[in-house]
Short mmCIF file of C-alpha atoms and ligand atoms in Angstrom, two decimals:
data_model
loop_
_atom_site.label_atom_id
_atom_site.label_comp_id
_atom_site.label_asym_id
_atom_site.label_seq_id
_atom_site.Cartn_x
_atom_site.Cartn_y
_atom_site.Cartn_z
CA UNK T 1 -207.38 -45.95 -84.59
CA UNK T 2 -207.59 -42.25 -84.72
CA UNK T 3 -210.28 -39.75 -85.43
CA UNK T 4 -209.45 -37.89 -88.60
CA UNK T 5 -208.87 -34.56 -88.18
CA UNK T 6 -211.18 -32.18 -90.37
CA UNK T 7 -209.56 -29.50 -92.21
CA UNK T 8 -211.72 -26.89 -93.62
CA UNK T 9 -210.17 -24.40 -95.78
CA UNK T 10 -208.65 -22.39 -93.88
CA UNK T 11 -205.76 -24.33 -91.40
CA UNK T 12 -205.92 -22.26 -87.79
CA UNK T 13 -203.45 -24.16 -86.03
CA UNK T 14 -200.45 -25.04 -88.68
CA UNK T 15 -197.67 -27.14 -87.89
CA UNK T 16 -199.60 -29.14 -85.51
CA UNK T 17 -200.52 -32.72 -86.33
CA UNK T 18 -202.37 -34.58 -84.53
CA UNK T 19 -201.62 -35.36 -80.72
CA UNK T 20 -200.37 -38.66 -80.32
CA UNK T 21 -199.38 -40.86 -77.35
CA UNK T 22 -195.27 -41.49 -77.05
CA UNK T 23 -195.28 -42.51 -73.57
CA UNK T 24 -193.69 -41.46 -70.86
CA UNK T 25 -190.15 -40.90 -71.75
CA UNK T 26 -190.83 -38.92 -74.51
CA UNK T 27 -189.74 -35.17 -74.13
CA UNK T 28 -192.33 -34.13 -77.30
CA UNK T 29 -194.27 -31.08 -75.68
CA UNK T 30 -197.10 -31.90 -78.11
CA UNK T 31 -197.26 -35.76 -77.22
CA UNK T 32 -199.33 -37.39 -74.37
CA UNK T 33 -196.76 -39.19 -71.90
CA UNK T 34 -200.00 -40.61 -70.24
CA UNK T 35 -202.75 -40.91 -71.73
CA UNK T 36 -203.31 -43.80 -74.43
CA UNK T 37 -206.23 -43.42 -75.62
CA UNK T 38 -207.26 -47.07 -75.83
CA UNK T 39 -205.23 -48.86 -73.08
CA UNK T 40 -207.63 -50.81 -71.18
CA UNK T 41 -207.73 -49.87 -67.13
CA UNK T 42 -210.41 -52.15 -65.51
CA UNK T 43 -212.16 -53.47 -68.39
CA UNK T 44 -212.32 -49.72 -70.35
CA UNK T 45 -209.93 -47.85 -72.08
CA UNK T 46 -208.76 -44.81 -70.87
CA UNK T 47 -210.74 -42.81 -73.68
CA UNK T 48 -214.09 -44.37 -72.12
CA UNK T 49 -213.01 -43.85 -68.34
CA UNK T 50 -212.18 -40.16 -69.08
CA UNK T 51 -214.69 -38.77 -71.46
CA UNK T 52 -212.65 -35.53 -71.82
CA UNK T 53 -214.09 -32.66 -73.48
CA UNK T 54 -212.76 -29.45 -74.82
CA UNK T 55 -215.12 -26.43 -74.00
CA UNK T 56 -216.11 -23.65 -76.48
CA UNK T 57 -215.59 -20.41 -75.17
CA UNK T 58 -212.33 -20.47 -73.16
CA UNK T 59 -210.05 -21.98 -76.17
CA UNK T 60 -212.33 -20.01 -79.40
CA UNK T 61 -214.03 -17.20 -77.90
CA UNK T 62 -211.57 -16.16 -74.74
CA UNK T 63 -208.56 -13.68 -75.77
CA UNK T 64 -207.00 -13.12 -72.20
CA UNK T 65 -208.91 -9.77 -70.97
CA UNK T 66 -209.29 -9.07 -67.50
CA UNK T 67 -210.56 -6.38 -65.40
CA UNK T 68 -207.19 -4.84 -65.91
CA UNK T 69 -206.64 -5.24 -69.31
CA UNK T 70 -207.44 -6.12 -72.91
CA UNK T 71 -206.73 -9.74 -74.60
CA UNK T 72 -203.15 -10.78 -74.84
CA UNK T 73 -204.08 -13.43 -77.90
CA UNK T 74 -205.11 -12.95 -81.45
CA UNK T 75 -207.96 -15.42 -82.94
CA UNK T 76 -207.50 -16.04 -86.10
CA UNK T 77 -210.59 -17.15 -86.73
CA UNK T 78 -212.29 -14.09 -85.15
CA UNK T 79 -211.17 -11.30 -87.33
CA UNK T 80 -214.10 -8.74 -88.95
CA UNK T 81 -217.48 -7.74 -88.71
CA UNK T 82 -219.47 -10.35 -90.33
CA UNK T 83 -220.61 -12.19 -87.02
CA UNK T 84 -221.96 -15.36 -88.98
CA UNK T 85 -218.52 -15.49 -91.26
CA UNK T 86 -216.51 -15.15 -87.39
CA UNK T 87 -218.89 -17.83 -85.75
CA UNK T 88 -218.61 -20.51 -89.09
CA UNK T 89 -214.90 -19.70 -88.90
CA UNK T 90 -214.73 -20.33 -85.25
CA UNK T 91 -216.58 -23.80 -85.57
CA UNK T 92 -214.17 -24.66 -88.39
CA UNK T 93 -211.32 -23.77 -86.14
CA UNK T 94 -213.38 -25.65 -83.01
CA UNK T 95 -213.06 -28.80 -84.66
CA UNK T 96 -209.53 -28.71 -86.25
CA UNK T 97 -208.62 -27.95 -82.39
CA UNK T 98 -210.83 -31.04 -81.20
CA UNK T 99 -209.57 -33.23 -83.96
CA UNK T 100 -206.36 -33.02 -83.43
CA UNK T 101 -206.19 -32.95 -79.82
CA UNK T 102 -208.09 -36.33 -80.52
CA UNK T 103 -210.57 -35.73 -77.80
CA UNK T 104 -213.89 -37.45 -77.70
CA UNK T 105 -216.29 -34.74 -76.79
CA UNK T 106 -217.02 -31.33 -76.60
CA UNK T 107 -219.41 -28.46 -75.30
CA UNK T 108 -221.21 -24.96 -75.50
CA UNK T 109 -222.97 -22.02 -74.73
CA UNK T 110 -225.59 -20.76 -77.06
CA UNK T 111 -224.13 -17.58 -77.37
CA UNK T 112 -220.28 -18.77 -77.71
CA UNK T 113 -221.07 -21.34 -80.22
CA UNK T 114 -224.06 -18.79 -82.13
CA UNK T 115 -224.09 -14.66 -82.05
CA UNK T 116 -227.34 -13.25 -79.92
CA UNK T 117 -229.49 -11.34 -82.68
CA UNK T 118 -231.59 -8.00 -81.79
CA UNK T 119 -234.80 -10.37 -81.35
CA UNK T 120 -235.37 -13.76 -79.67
CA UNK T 121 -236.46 -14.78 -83.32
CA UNK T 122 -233.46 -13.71 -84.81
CA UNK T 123 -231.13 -15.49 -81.80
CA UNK T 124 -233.08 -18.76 -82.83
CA UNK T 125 -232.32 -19.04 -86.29
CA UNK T 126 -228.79 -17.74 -85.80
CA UNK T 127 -228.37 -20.79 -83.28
CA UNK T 128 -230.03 -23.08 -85.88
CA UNK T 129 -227.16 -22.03 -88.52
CA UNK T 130 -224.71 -23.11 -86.05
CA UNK T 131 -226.50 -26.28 -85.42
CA UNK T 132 -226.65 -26.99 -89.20
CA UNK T 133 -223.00 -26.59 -89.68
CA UNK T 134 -222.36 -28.44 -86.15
CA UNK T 135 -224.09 -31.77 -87.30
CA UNK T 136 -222.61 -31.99 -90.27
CA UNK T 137 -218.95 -31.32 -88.22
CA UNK T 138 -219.88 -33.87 -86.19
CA UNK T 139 -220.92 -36.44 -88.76
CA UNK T 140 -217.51 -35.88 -90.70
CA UNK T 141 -215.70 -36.44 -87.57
CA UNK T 142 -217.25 -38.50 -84.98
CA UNK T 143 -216.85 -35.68 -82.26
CA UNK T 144 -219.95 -36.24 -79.83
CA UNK T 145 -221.47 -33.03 -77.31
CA UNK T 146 -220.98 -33.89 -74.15
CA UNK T 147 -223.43 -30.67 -72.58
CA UNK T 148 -224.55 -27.80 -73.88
CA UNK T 149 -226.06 -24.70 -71.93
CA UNK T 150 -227.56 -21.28 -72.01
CA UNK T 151 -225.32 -18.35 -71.18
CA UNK T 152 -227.78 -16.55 -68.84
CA UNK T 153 -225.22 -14.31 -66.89
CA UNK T 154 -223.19 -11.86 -69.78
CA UNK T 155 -226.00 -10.23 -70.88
CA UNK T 156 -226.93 -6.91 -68.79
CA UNK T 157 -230.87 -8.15 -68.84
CA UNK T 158 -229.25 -10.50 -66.19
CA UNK T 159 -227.66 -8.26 -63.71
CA UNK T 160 -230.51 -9.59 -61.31
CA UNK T 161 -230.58 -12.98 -61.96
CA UNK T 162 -232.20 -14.87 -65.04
CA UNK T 163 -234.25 -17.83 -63.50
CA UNK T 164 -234.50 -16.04 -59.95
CA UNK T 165 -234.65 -12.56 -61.47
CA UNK T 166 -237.34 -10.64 -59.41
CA UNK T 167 -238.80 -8.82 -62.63
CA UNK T 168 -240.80 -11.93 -64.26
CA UNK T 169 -240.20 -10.59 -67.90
CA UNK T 170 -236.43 -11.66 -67.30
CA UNK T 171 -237.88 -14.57 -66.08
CA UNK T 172 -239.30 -15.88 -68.89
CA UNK T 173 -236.63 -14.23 -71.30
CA UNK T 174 -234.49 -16.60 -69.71
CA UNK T 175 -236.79 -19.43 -70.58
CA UNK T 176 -236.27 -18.23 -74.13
CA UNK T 177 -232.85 -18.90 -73.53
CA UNK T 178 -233.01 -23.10 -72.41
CA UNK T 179 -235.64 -23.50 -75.09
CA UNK T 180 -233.49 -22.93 -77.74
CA UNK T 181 -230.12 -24.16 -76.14
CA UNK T 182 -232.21 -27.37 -75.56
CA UNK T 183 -233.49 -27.44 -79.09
CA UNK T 184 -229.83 -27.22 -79.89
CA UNK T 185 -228.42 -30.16 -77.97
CA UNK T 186 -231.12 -32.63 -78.80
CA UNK T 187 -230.70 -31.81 -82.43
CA UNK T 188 -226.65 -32.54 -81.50
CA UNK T 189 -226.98 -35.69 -79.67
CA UNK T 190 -226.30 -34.28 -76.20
CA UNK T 191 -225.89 -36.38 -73.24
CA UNK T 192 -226.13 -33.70 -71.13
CA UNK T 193 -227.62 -30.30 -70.10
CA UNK T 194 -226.24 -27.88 -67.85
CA UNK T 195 -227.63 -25.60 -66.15
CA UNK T 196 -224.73 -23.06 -64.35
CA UNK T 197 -226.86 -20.14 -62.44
CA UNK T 198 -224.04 -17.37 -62.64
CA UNK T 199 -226.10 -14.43 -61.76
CA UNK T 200 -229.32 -16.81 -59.85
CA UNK T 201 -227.99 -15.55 -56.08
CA UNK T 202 -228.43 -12.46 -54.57
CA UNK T 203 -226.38 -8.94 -53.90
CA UNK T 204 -228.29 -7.85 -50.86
CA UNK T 205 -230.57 -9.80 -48.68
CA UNK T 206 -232.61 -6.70 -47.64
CA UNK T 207 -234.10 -6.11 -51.57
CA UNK T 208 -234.34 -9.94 -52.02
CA UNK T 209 -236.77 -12.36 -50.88
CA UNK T 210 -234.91 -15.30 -51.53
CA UNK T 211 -237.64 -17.71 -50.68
CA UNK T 212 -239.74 -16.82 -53.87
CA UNK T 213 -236.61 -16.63 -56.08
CA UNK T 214 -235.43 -20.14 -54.83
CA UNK T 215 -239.01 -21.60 -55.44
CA UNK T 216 -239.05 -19.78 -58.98
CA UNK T 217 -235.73 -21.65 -59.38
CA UNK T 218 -238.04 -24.78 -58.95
CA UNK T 219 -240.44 -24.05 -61.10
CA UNK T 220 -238.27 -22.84 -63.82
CA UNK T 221 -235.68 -26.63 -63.76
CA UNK T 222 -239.27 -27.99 -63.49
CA UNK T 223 -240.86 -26.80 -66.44
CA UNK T 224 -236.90 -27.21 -68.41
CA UNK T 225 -237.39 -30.83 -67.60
CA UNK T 226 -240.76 -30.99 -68.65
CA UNK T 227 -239.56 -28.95 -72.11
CA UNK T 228 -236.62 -31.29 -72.66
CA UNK T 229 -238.23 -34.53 -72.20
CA UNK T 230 -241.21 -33.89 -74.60
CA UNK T 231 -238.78 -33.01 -77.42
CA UNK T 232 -237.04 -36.54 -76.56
CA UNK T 233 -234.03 -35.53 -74.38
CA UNK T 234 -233.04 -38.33 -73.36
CA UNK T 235 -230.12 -37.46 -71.30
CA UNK T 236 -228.89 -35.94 -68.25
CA UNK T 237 -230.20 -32.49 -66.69
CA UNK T 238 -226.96 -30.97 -64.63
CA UNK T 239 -226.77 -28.19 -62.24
CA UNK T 240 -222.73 -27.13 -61.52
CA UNK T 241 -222.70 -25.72 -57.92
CA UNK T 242 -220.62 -22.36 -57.21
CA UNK T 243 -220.70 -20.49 -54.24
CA UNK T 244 -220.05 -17.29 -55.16
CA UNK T 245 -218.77 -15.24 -57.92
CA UNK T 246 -219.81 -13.15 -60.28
CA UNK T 247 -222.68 -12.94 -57.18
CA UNK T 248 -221.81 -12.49 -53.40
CA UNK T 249 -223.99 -15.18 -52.62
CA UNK T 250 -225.30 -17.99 -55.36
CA UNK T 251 -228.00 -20.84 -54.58
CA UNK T 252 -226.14 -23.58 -55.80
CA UNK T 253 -223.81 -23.27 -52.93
CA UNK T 254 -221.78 -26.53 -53.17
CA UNK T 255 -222.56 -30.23 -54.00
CA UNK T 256 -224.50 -30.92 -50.88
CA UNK T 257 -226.92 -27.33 -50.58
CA UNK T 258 -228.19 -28.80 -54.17
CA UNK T 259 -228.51 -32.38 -53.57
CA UNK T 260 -231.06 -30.77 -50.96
CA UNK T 261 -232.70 -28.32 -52.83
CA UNK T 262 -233.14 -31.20 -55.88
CA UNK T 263 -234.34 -33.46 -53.52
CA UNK T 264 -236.68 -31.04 -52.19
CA UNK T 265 -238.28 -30.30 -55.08
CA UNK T 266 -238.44 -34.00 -56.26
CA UNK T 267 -236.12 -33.15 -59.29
CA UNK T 268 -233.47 -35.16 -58.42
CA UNK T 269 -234.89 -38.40 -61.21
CA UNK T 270 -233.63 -36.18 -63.65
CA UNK T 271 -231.21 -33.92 -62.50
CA UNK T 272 -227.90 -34.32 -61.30
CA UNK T 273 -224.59 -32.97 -60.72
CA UNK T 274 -221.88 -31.26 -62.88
CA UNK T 275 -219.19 -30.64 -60.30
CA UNK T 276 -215.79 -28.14 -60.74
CA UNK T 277 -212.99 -28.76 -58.76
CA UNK T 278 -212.23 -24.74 -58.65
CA UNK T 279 -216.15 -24.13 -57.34
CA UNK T 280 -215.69 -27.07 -54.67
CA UNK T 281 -212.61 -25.42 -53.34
CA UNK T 282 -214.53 -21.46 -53.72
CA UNK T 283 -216.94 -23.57 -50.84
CA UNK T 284 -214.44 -24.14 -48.82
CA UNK T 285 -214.27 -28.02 -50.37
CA UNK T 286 -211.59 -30.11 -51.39
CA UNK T 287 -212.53 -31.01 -55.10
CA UNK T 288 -212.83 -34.98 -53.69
CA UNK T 289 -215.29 -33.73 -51.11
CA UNK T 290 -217.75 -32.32 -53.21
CA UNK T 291 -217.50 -35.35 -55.57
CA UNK T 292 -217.61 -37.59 -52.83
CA UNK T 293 -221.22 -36.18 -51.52
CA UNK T 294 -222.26 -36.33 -55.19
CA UNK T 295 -221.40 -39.93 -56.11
CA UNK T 296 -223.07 -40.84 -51.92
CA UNK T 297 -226.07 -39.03 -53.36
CA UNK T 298 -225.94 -41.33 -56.60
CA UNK T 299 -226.26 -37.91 -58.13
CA UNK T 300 -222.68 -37.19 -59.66
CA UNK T 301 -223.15 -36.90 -63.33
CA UNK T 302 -220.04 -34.98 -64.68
CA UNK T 303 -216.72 -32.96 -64.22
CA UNK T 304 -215.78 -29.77 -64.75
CA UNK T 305 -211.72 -30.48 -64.51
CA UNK T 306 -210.50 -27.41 -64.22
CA UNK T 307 -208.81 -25.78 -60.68
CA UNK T 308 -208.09 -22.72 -59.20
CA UNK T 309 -205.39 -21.04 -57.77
CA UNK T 310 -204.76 -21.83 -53.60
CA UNK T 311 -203.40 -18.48 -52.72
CA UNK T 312 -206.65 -16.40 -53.56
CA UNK T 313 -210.47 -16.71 -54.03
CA UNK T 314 -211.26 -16.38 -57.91
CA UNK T 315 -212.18 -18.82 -60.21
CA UNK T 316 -209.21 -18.96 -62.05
CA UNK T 317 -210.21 -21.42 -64.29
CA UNK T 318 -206.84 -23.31 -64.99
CA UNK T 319 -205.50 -26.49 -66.39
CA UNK T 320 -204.98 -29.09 -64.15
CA UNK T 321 -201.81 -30.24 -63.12
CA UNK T 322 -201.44 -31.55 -59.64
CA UNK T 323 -201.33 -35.49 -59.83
CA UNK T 324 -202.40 -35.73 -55.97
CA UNK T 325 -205.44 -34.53 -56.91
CA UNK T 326 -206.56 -36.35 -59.61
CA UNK T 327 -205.51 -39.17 -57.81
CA UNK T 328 -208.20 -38.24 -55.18
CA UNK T 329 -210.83 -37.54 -57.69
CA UNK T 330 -210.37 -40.79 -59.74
CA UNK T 331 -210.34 -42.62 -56.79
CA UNK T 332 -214.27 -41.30 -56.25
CA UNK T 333 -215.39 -42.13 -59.54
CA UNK T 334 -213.48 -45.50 -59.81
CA UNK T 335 -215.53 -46.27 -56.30
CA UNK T 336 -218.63 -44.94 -57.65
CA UNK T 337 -218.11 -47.46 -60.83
CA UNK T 338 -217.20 -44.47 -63.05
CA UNK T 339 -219.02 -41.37 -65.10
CA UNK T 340 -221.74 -43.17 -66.67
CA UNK T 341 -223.06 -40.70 -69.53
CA UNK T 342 -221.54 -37.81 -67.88
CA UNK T 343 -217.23 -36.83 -68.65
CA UNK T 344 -214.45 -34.60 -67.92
CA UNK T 345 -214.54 -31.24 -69.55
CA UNK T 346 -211.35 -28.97 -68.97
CA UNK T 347 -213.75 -25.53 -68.65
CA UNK T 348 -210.27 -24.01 -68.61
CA UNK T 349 -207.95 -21.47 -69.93
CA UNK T 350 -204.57 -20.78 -70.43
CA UNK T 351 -203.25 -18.05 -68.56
CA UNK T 352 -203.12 -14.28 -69.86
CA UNK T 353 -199.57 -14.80 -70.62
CA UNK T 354 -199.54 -17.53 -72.20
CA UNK T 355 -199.95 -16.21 -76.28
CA UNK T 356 -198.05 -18.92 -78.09
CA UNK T 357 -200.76 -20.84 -80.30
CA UNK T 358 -199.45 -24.28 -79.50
CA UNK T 359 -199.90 -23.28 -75.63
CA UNK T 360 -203.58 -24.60 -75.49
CA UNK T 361 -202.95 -27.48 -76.96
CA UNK T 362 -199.67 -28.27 -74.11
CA UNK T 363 -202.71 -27.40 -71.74
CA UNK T 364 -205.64 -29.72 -72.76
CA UNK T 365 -202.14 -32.55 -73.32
CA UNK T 366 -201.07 -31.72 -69.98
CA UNK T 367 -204.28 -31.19 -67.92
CA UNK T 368 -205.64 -35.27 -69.96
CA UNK T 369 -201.97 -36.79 -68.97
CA UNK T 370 -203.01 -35.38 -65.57
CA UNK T 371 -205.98 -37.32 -65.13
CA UNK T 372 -204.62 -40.28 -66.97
CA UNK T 373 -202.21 -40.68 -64.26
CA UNK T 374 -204.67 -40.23 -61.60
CA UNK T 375 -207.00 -42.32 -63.00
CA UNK T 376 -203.29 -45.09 -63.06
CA UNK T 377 -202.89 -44.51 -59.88
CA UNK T 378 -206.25 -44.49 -58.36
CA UNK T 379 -207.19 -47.99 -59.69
CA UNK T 380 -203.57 -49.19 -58.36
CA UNK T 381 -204.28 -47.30 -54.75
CA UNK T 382 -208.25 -49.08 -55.00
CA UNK T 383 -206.29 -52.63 -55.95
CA UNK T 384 -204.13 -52.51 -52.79
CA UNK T 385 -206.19 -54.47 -50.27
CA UNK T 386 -204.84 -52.15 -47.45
CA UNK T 387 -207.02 -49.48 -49.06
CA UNK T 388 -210.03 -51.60 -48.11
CA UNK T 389 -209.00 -52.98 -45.46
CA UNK T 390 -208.14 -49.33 -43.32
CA UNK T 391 -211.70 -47.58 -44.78
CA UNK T 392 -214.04 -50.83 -44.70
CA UNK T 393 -212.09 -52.20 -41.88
CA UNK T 394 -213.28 -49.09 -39.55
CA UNK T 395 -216.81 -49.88 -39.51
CA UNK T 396 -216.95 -53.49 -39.00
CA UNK T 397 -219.05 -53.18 -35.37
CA UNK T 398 -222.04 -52.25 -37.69
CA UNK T 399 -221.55 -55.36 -39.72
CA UNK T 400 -223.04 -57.84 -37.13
CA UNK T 401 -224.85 -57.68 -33.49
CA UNK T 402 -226.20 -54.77 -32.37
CA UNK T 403 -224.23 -52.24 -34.57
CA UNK T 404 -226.25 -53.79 -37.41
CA UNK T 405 -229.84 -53.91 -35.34
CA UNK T 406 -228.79 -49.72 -35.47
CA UNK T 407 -228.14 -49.43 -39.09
CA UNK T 408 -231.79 -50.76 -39.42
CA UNK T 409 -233.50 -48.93 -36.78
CA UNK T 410 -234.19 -51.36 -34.38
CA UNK T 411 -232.27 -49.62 -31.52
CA UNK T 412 -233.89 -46.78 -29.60
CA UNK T 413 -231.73 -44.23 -27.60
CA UNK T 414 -232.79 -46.20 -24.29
CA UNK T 415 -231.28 -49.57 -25.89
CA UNK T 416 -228.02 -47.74 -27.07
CA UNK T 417 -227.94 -46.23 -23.24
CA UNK T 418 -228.20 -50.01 -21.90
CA UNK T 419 -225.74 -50.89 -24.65
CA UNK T 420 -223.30 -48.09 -23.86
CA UNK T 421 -223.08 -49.09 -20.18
CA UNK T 422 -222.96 -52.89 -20.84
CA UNK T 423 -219.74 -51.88 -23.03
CA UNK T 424 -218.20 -49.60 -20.69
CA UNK T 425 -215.86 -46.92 -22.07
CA UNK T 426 -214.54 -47.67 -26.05
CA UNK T 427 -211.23 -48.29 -26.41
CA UNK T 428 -209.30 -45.63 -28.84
CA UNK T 429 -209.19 -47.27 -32.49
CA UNK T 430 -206.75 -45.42 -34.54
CA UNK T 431 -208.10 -43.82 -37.80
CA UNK T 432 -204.77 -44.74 -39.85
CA UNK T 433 -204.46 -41.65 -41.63
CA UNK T 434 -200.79 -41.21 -42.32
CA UNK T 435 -200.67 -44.93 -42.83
CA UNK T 436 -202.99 -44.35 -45.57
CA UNK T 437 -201.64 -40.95 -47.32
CA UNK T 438 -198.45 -42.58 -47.41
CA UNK T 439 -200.08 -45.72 -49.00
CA UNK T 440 -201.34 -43.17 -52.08
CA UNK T 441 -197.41 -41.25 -51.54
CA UNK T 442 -195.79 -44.56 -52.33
CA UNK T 443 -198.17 -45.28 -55.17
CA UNK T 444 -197.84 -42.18 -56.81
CA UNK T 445 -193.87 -42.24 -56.58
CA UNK T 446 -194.27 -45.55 -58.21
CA UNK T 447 -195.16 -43.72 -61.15
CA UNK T 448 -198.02 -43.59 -63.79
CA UNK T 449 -196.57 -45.99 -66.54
C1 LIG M 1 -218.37 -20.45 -64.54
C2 LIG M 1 -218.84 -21.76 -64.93
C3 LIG M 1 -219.37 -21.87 -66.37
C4 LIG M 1 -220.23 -23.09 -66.53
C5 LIG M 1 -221.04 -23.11 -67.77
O1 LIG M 1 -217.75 -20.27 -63.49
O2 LIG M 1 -217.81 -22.66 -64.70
O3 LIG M 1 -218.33 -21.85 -67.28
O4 LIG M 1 -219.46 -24.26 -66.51
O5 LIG M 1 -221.88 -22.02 -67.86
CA1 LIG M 2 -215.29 -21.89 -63.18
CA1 LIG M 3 -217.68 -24.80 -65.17
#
């Protein structure tokens, strides 16, 4: 079955029908070779294993400008003055996109999704119109929101932070912000909230006093909680770690510096993780690493999917594409007994030159058969009993005797000195590791079909 695809009046994307799966022989540039929706991997189908989601403002807002240089792409649906005809025209063009991609769940910004008005009034009801129209998208549809957020680092009143921003009126201008943007996903269904602090870092640690601004941070994800709960949020609060970029230094270093900081301030019942592979690797991370610490923590929650470039240090925000790596991330979620409520959202673009209108659908087609095949290929790599066997099989002197009496804490470091000389010196164990990257190797060559 297939989710009909909503056509409003205007069609943004003609020609295109509706993505379907042809398998992998097929040479249709506008047909999955991977991913079928509703084969069953495990006891789920691939749709419920995935949970992709298309993002707002990269594929409806985003026209190509960098630093260098204007847009490269024309939006149809963003042509004139009238800012509530542009942002209705957008959402009409939003789900035509989703529909036909065929893609479970999508997400927003308040400000890509809505305009910002003059007053915080004004911003509130403009959201609200976008809400309206949302819903009722949704209900003719069956599209679900996997997250939505506040965009708390474009505006200039951010320059200094929004959360951590040492002037208190920004502060609680921010607060503005999540209010409404929560209002906005519990009225949509939600099953998430993120919370991405752009601008909540620093420029220069001799103006900053970063112990206040981290405790404000504390205060402020308290009293969101407190907010979201009371108007029946039910769902999941996420912060996305980044190291740096657009500030020199940001709080939410990497997965593990806010597993800390959320245990710290006793936050982490409610909040958890929203990880991108292109912000683990910014930490000096591979994407599996930063997963890894967040599904240990039992705090991984969702996926940003989209990667960045090896050769330099932006967040280039692209489509993924490398099968290795996918393979490395399924394997972590198919461990941790998969996403739960959270998904995988491509927060991607498609490259500056890349102006043809069927290009972001090839990229959201290429970057799902990506993880499709990962997520093949990770539950065949998990099924081989020499995966087990060479991770499992290293720790097996804490399974029994006095490696276990350790694990507990029965052992002080007097007993492990009496231990260690009883033992005399270990013999070498091998750690296996080309054994095991040519395990995955073989698997992968095996092919995702
Ligand atoms: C920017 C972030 C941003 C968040 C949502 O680098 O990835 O897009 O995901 O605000
Ligand atoms: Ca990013
Ligand atoms: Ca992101």
């Amino acid at each position: 079955m297939s989710r009909r695809v909503f056509s409003g009046d205007t069609t943004y994307f003609p020609g295109i029908e509706q993505i379907r799966y042809e398998g992998p022989e097929s040479d249709n540039p506008l047909a999955f070779k991977a991913y079928d929706r509703e084969r069953v991997i495990g006891g789920k189908t691939m749709e419920e294993h995935l949970r992709f989601a298309v993002c707002y403002w990269h594929n409806f807002c985003a026209t190509g400008a960098d630093p260098f240089g204007p847009g490269t792409r024309e939006l149809a649906w963003a042509q004139g003055p009238d800012k509530a005809r542009v942002a209705r025209d957008r959402m009409d063009a939003a789900f035509e996109f989703f529909t036909k991609l065929n893609i479970p769940f999508w997400c927003f910004h308040d400000f890509d999704m809505a305009w910002e008005g003059a007053t915080i009034g004004e911003s509130e009801k403009n959201i609200q119109v976008m809400v309206d129209l949302a819903t009722e998208r949704q209900q003719e549809t069956g599209m679900r929101l996997l997250w939505g957020t506040a965009n708390m680092f474009s505006n200039p009143r951010y320059m200094n932070g929004a959360s951590t921003n040492p002037d208190f009126n920004v502060v609680a201008y921010a607060a503005s912000q999540v209010k409404a943007a929560l209002d906005a996903t519990v009225e949509l269904g939600g099953q998430n909230y993120v919370f991405w602090g752009g601008r909540e870092g620093y420029a220069y640690l001799q103006n900053t006093d970063t112990k206040r601004e981290l405790e404000h941070l504390a205060i402020f994800l308290d009293k969101a909680r407190e907010y979201g709960r009371s108007i029946g949020f039910e769902g999941t609060f996420l912060i996305e770690p980044k190291p740096m970029e657009p500030m020199y230094h940001q709080y939410d270093f990497d997965a593990q510096t806010v597993i800390g900081f959320l245990r710290h301030h006793g936050l982490d019942g409610d909040f958890k993780l929203n990880i991108e592979a292109n912000h683990a690797t910014l930490a000096g991370h591979a994407f599996a690493h930063d997963l890894q610490m967040g599904a240990d923590a039992g705090l991984l929650g969702s996926i940003d999917a989209n990667i960045g470039n090896p050769q330099n240090g932006w967040d280039t925000d692209q489509f993924p594409s490398d099968v290795y790596d996918t393979v490395h991330a399924m394997m972590v979620v198919l461990r941790m007994g998969g996403l739960g409520d959270g998904g995988l959202n491509f927060d991607a673009k498609v490259r500056r030159e890349s102006t043809d209108l069927e290009d972001t659908f090839i990229a959201h087609i290429g970057g799902m058969d990506c993880f499709a095949r990962g997520l093949i290929i990770a539950d065949r790599v998990l099924a081989d009993s020499r995966t087990r066997e060479l991770r499992e099989g290293r720790y097996t002197s804490f399974d029994s005797g006095d490696g276990k009496r350790f694990e507990k804490g029965e052992l002080s470091l007097t007993d492990l000195r009496s231990l260690a000389i009883a033992h005399g010196e270990p013999e070498k164990i091998s750690g296996k590791q080309e054994l095991l990257e040519n395990l995955i190797n073989d698997h992968i060559v095996r092919g995702a079909s």
